[in-house]
């Protein structure tokens, strides 16, 4: 490729929010998905492990849903940067959480090829961001999704008093007040 | 408990369909979820691992979606047994796959407690089964879902010629013809 790859959103989540199983760079057991802009779409790529199957030869739907989930949150964060006139990496990325996940599985996803997860911003307000996402294998779309992202509720931030900047976290959320974090 | 636990649906999936990451008894790396009847509801229980997190203290939404997905397929299989006048374990369980997964995340799911996943049959026809499912932690519902299950398409069955009985697999499916399985 002649152009360098764009920066990955997840590399700019503040450390305290970088432990997600699906996309946290600090979760050694996790999938470490990376979401980048490609024009007006976002893209992430992932090769499922041999055991990520529903039945032999086909990828587990729960993994497909998980990739979509994290990529949509990354897309919401990337869109928040752009809305603020920033590019990814100009500062810490906003951390969103999923309010609603809707996935249509169009056909079985074959195990083997790199999966491409794409996203596109559908709607963005202070309260919620709606992302369209789809997964393809060797150019064939196997799942389509719509995901509603909301700014992370304050109660999920373990270290607000520890100096971590959490853009967006103080905004209204559609969620109920969460239970206190476990120590 | 005075009554023995009901049999788990997943223990009766034919061997060739028992490798699912979420619920396959033959997937050594997987979650091995077990779905059982409790009256007219189904239930499965799972304790997330320390790394199954979105942020520290809270369970990863992709895991919540995965538990719901497998439990809904198990519920569809259990309901197929009942519709045929059988109980779980009277024969091989039908194997369904997910056509649509809709999850609303109501509040963060705390890491630590055993999660309870419940299911209820909403609609059942030859072509599709609709299952309502919800997840709770210590009695608090954190996610609600509706899942559409369809009989596994014939193309996903690697060993139809090897004598494995696949109830339901020959019925019409809403999916397109899948690509041939990878060897």
Coordinates of C-alpha atoms in Angstrom, one line a residue:
Chain A
X1 CA 0.0 0.0 0.0
X2 CA 1.3 3.4 -0.8
X3 CA -0.5 5.2 2.0
X4 CA 0.2 4.4 5.6
X5 CA -2.8 2.8 7.5
X6 CA -4.9 5.3 9.5
X7 CA -4.5 5.2 13.3
X8 CA -6.6 2.7 15.2
X9 CA -9.2 4.2 17.5
X10 CA -8.6 1.6 20.2
X11 CA -5.0 2.6 20.6
X12 CA -6.3 5.9 22.0
X13 CA -8.8 4.7 24.5
X14 CA -7.5 5.8 27.9
X15 CA -5.7 3.0 29.7
X16 CA -8.6 2.4 32.2
X17 CA -10.9 1.7 29.3
X18 CA -8.6 -0.4 27.3
X19 CA -9.3 -3.8 28.8
X20 CA -12.2 -4.8 26.6
X21 CA -12.2 -8.5 25.7
X22 CA -13.1 -7.6 22.1
X23 CA -10.8 -4.6 21.4
X24 CA -8.8 -3.6 24.5
X25 CA -5.1 -3.3 23.8
X26 CA -4.5 -4.2 27.4
X27 CA -6.5 -7.4 27.5
X28 CA -3.9 -10.1 26.8
X29 CA -6.6 -12.8 26.5
X30 CA -8.8 -10.7 24.1
X31 CA -9.3 -10.2 20.4
X32 CA -7.6 -6.8 20.2
X33 CA -9.8 -5.6 17.3
X34 CA -8.6 -2.4 15.6
X35 CA -10.9 0.1 14.0
X36 CA -9.6 2.6 11.4
X37 CA -11.1 5.1 9.0
X38 CA -11.0 4.3 5.3
X39 CA -12.7 7.3 3.8
X40 CA -16.1 7.7 5.2
X41 CA -16.2 4.1 6.4
X42 CA -14.4 2.3 9.1
X43 CA -12.8 -1.0 8.8
X44 CA -11.4 -3.7 11.1
X45 CA -10.0 -7.1 10.1
X46 CA -9.9 -10.3 12.1
X47 CA -9.0 -13.9 11.5
X48 CA -11.0 -16.2 13.7
X49 CA -9.1 -18.9 15.6
X50 CA -9.7 -22.6 14.8
X51 CA -12.0 -23.0 17.8
X52 CA -14.2 -19.9 17.0
X53 CA -16.8 -22.1 15.3
X54 CA -20.5 -22.7 15.3
X55 CA -20.0 -26.0 13.5
X56 CA -16.8 -27.2 11.9
X57 CA -16.0 -24.9 8.9
X58 CA -18.2 -22.0 10.0
X59 CA -17.5 -19.1 12.3
X60 CA -19.4 -18.8 15.6
X61 CA -22.2 -16.2 15.4
X62 CA -21.3 -14.9 18.9
X63 CA -17.9 -13.9 17.6
X64 CA -19.4 -12.2 14.6
X65 CA -21.6 -10.2 16.9
X66 CA -18.7 -9.4 19.2
X67 CA -16.6 -8.1 16.3
X68 CA -19.5 -5.9 15.2
X69 CA -20.1 -4.7 18.7
X70 CA -16.5 -3.5 19.3
X71 CA -16.2 -2.1 15.8
X72 CA -19.4 -0.1 16.2
X73 CA -18.1 1.4 19.5
X74 CA -14.9 2.3 17.8
X75 CA -16.7 3.8 14.9
X76 CA -18.8 5.9 17.3
X77 CA -15.6 7.1 19.0
X78 CA -14.0 7.9 15.7
X79 CA -17.1 9.8 14.6
X80 CA -17.0 11.8 17.9
X81 CA -13.4 12.9 17.0
X82 CA -14.5 14.0 13.6
X83 CA -17.5 15.8 14.9
X84 CA -15.2 17.7 17.2
X85 CA -12.8 18.6 14.4
X86 CA -10.2 16.2 15.6
X87 CA -8.6 13.1 13.9
X88 CA -8.1 9.8 15.6
X89 CA -5.0 10.1 17.7
X90 CA -5.3 13.9 18.3
X91 CA -6.2 13.1 21.9
X92 CA -7.9 10.3 23.9
X93 CA -10.7 8.6 22.2
X94 CA -14.2 8.7 23.6
X95 CA -15.5 5.5 25.1
X96 CA -19.0 4.4 24.1
X97 CA -21.0 1.4 25.3
X98 CA -23.6 -0.6 23.5
X99 CA -27.3 0.2 24.1
X100 CA -28.7 -2.0 21.4
X101 CA -27.2 -4.6 19.0
X102 CA -29.1 -5.9 16.1
X103 CA -27.5 -8.5 13.8
X104 CA -29.0 -10.2 10.8
X105 CA -27.0 -13.3 9.8
X106 CA -27.4 -13.5 6.1
X107 CA -25.4 -16.7 5.5
X108 CA -22.9 -18.8 7.3
X109 CA -19.5 -17.2 7.7
X110 CA -16.7 -19.5 6.5
X111 CA -13.8 -20.2 8.8
X112 CA -10.5 -19.5 7.3
X113 CA -10.5 -16.2 5.4
X114 CA -9.8 -12.9 7.1
X115 CA -13.1 -11.3 8.1
X116 CA -13.6 -7.7 7.2
X117 CA -15.8 -5.7 9.5
X118 CA -17.0 -2.3 8.1
X119 CA -18.9 0.5 9.7
X120 CA -20.7 3.7 8.7
X121 CA -22.2 6.4 10.8
X122 CA -25.9 6.5 10.4
X123 CA -26.9 9.1 13.1
X124 CA -25.2 11.0 15.8
X125 CA -26.6 13.1 18.6
X126 CA -25.3 14.0 22.1
X127 CA -27.3 11.1 23.5
X128 CA -26.7 8.3 21.0
X129 CA -24.7 7.3 17.9
X130 CA -26.2 4.8 15.4
X131 CA -23.7 2.8 13.4
X132 CA -24.4 0.4 10.5
X133 CA -21.9 -2.4 10.3
X134 CA -21.4 -5.5 8.1
X135 CA -19.1 -8.4 8.0
X136 CA -17.7 -10.0 4.9
X137 CA -15.5 -13.0 4.0
X138 CA -13.7 -12.9 0.7
X139 CA -16.0 -10.2 -0.5
X140 CA -19.3 -11.9 0.5
X141 CA -21.3 -10.1 3.1
X142 CA -22.4 -12.7 5.8
X143 CA -23.9 -10.4 8.4
X144 CA -25.4 -6.9 8.6
X145 CA -26.0 -5.0 11.8
X146 CA -27.3 -1.8 13.3
X147 CA -25.8 -0.8 16.7
X148 CA -26.8 2.0 19.1
X149 CA -23.9 3.4 21.0
X150 CA -24.2 5.7 24.1
X151 CA -21.5 7.5 26.0
X152 CA -20.2 5.3 28.8
X153 CA -22.2 5.9 32.0
X154 CA -20.2 7.6 34.7
X155 CA -20.7 4.6 37.0
X156 CA -18.6 2.4 34.7
X157 CA -15.6 4.6 35.0
X158 CA -13.5 3.2 37.9
X159 CA -11.0 5.9 38.0
X160 CA -12.6 9.2 37.2
X161 CA -10.9 10.6 40.3
X162 CA -7.6 9.2 39.1
X163 CA -7.1 11.8 36.4
X164 CA -8.4 9.8 33.4
X165 CA -10.1 12.0 30.9
X166 CA -13.3 10.4 29.6
X167 CA -14.7 12.6 26.8
X168 CA -18.4 12.2 26.6
X169 CA -18.8 10.3 29.9
X170 CA -20.6 13.1 31.6
X171 CA -23.3 13.4 29.1
X172 CA -26.8 12.1 29.5
X173 CA -27.2 8.4 28.9
X174 CA -30.2 6.3 28.0
X175 CA -29.1 3.7 30.6
X176 CA -30.3 3.5 34.1
X177 CA -27.8 4.2 36.8
X178 CA -25.5 1.2 36.9
X179 CA -24.7 -0.6 40.0
X180 CA -21.5 0.5 41.7
X181 CA -18.4 -1.1 40.3
X182 CA -17.0 -4.1 42.1
X183 CA -13.7 -3.5 43.8
Chain B
X1 CA -32.5 -29.3 45.4
X2 CA -35.0 -32.0 45.8
X3 CA -35.6 -32.5 42.1
X4 CA -32.8 -33.5 39.7
X5 CA -31.8 -30.9 37.1
X6 CA -33.5 -31.4 33.8
X7 CA -31.3 -32.7 31.0
X8 CA -29.3 -30.1 29.0
X9 CA -30.2 -29.7 25.4
X10 CA -26.6 -29.3 24.2
X11 CA -25.7 -32.8 25.6
X12 CA -28.0 -34.2 22.9
X13 CA -26.7 -32.3 19.8
X14 CA -25.2 -34.9 17.4
X15 CA -21.5 -35.0 17.8
X16 CA -20.8 -33.3 14.5
X17 CA -22.9 -30.3 15.7
X18 CA -21.4 -30.2 19.2
X19 CA -18.3 -28.0 18.5
X20 CA -19.9 -24.6 19.0
X21 CA -17.6 -22.2 20.8
X22 CA -20.5 -21.0 23.0
X23 CA -22.2 -24.3 23.8
X24 CA -20.5 -27.3 22.2
X25 CA -19.6 -30.0 24.6
X26 CA -16.8 -31.0 22.2
X27 CA -15.2 -27.5 22.1
X28 CA -12.5 -27.7 24.7
X29 CA -11.8 -23.9 24.3
X30 CA -15.4 -22.9 24.5
X31 CA -17.9 -21.8 27.0
X32 CA -20.0 -25.0 27.1
X33 CA -23.2 -23.3 28.0
X34 CA -26.0 -25.7 29.1
X35 CA -29.7 -25.0 28.5
X36 CA -32.4 -26.7 30.5
X37 CA -36.1 -26.4 31.0
X38 CA -37.5 -25.0 34.2
X39 CA -41.2 -25.2 33.7
X40 CA -42.1 -23.2 30.6
X41 CA -38.8 -21.2 30.6
X42 CA -35.3 -22.4 29.8
X43 CA -32.3 -21.5 31.9
X44 CA -28.6 -21.5 31.6
X45 CA -26.0 -20.2 34.0
X46 CA -22.5 -19.0 33.4
X47 CA -19.8 -17.3 35.4
X48 CA -17.7 -15.0 33.2
X49 CA -14.0 -15.3 33.4
X50 CA -11.9 -12.4 34.8
X51 CA -10.9 -11.3 31.3
X52 CA -14.5 -11.3 29.9
X53 CA -14.8 -7.6 30.5
X54 CA -15.8 -4.5 28.7
X55 CA -14.1 -2.3 31.3
X56 CA -12.8 -3.5 34.7
X57 CA -15.7 -4.7 36.8
X58 CA -18.2 -5.2 34.0
X59 CA -18.9 -8.0 31.6
X60 CA -18.2 -7.7 27.9
X61 CA -21.4 -7.2 25.9
X62 CA -20.1 -9.6 23.2
X63 CA -20.1 -12.3 25.8
X64 CA -23.6 -11.4 27.0
X65 CA -24.8 -11.6 23.3
X66 CA -23.0 -14.9 22.9
X67 CA -24.7 -16.5 25.9
X68 CA -28.0 -15.3 24.6
X69 CA -27.3 -16.6 21.2
X70 CA -26.5 -20.1 22.2
X71 CA -29.2 -20.2 24.9
X72 CA -31.8 -19.2 22.3
X73 CA -30.7 -21.9 19.9
X74 CA -30.9 -24.4 22.7
X75 CA -34.4 -23.1 23.6
X76 CA -35.5 -23.6 20.0
X77 CA -34.2 -27.1 20.0
X78 CA -35.9 -27.9 23.3
X79 CA -39.1 -26.4 22.0
X80 CA -38.8 -28.6 18.8
X81 CA -38.6 -31.6 21.1
X82 CA -41.8 -30.6 23.0
X83 CA -43.6 -29.8 19.8
X84 CA -42.9 -33.3 18.6
X85 CA -44.1 -34.8 21.9
X86 CA -40.6 -35.6 23.1
X87 CA -38.6 -34.5 26.1
X88 CA -35.0 -33.4 25.9
X89 CA -32.9 -36.5 25.7
X90 CA -35.4 -38.7 24.1
X91 CA -33.4 -38.5 20.9
X92 CA -30.9 -36.2 19.2
X93 CA -31.6 -32.5 19.6
X94 CA -32.4 -30.4 16.6
X95 CA -29.7 -28.0 15.6
X96 CA -30.8 -24.4 14.9
X97 CA -28.8 -21.4 13.7
X98 CA -29.3 -17.8 14.3
X99 CA -31.0 -15.7 11.7
X100 CA -31.4 -12.5 13.8
X101 CA -30.1 -11.4 17.1
X102 CA -31.5 -8.4 18.8
X103 CA -30.1 -7.4 22.2
X104 CA -31.0 -4.4 24.3
X105 CA -28.4 -3.7 27.0
X106 CA -30.4 -2.2 29.9
X107 CA -27.6 -1.7 32.3
X108 CA -24.0 -2.8 32.8
X109 CA -23.6 -6.4 33.8
X110 CA -21.4 -6.7 36.9
X111 CA -18.4 -9.1 36.7
X112 CA -18.4 -11.6 39.6
X113 CA -21.9 -13.1 40.1
X114 CA -23.1 -16.1 38.2
X115 CA -25.2 -14.9 35.2
X116 CA -28.6 -16.4 34.6
X117 CA -29.8 -16.6 31.1
X118 CA -33.5 -17.3 30.6
X119 CA -35.5 -18.0 27.5
X120 CA -39.1 -18.4 26.5
X121 CA -40.7 -19.5 23.3
X122 CA -42.5 -16.7 21.5
X123 CA -43.4 -18.2 18.2
X124 CA -42.7 -21.4 16.4
X125 CA -43.3 -22.5 12.8
X126 CA -41.6 -24.9 10.5
X127 CA -39.5 -22.1 9.1
X128 CA -38.5 -20.2 12.2
X129 CA -38.6 -20.1 16.0
X130 CA -38.6 -16.8 17.9
X131 CA -37.2 -16.9 21.4
X132 CA -37.3 -14.2 24.0
X133 CA -34.2 -14.2 26.3
X134 CA -32.9 -12.1 29.1
X135 CA -29.8 -12.1 31.3
X136 CA -29.7 -11.3 35.0
X137 CA -27.1 -10.9 37.7
X138 CA -28.1 -11.3 41.3
X139 CA -31.8 -10.9 40.3
X140 CA -31.2 -7.7 38.2
X141 CA -32.0 -8.0 34.5
X142 CA -29.2 -6.4 32.5
X143 CA -30.1 -7.4 29.0
X144 CA -33.2 -8.4 27.0
X145 CA -33.2 -10.0 23.6
X146 CA -35.2 -11.5 20.8
X147 CA -33.6 -14.1 18.7
X148 CA -34.8 -15.7 15.5
X149 CA -33.7 -19.3 15.0
X150 CA -33.9 -21.3 11.8
X151 CA -33.2 -25.0 11.1
X152 CA -29.5 -25.4 10.2
X153 CA -29.1 -25.2 6.4
X154 CA -28.1 -28.5 4.9
X155 CA -24.8 -26.9 3.6
X156 CA -23.6 -26.5 7.1
X157 CA -23.8 -30.2 7.9
X158 CA -20.4 -31.7 7.1
X159 CA -21.4 -35.3 7.6
X160 CA -24.9 -35.8 6.4
X161 CA -23.7 -38.8 4.6
X162 CA -22.0 -40.2 7.7
X163 CA -25.1 -41.3 9.4
X164 CA -25.7 -38.3 11.6
X165 CA -29.4 -37.6 12.1
X166 CA -30.1 -33.9 11.8
X167 CA -33.7 -33.3 12.7
X168 CA -35.1 -30.3 11.0
X169 CA -32.1 -29.8 8.7
X170 CA -34.0 -30.7 5.6
X171 CA -36.7 -28.1 6.1
X172 CA -36.8 -24.8 4.3
X173 CA -34.5 -22.1 5.6
X174 CA -34.6 -18.4 5.3
X175 CA -30.9 -18.3 4.6
X176 CA -29.4 -18.4 1.2
X177 CA -27.5 -21.4 0.2
X178 CA -24.2 -21.3 2.1
X179 CA -20.8 -21.7 0.5
X180 CA -19.5 -25.3 0.6
X181 CA -17.8 -26.2 3.9
X182 CA -14.1 -25.9 4.0
X183 CA -12.2 -29.1 4.4

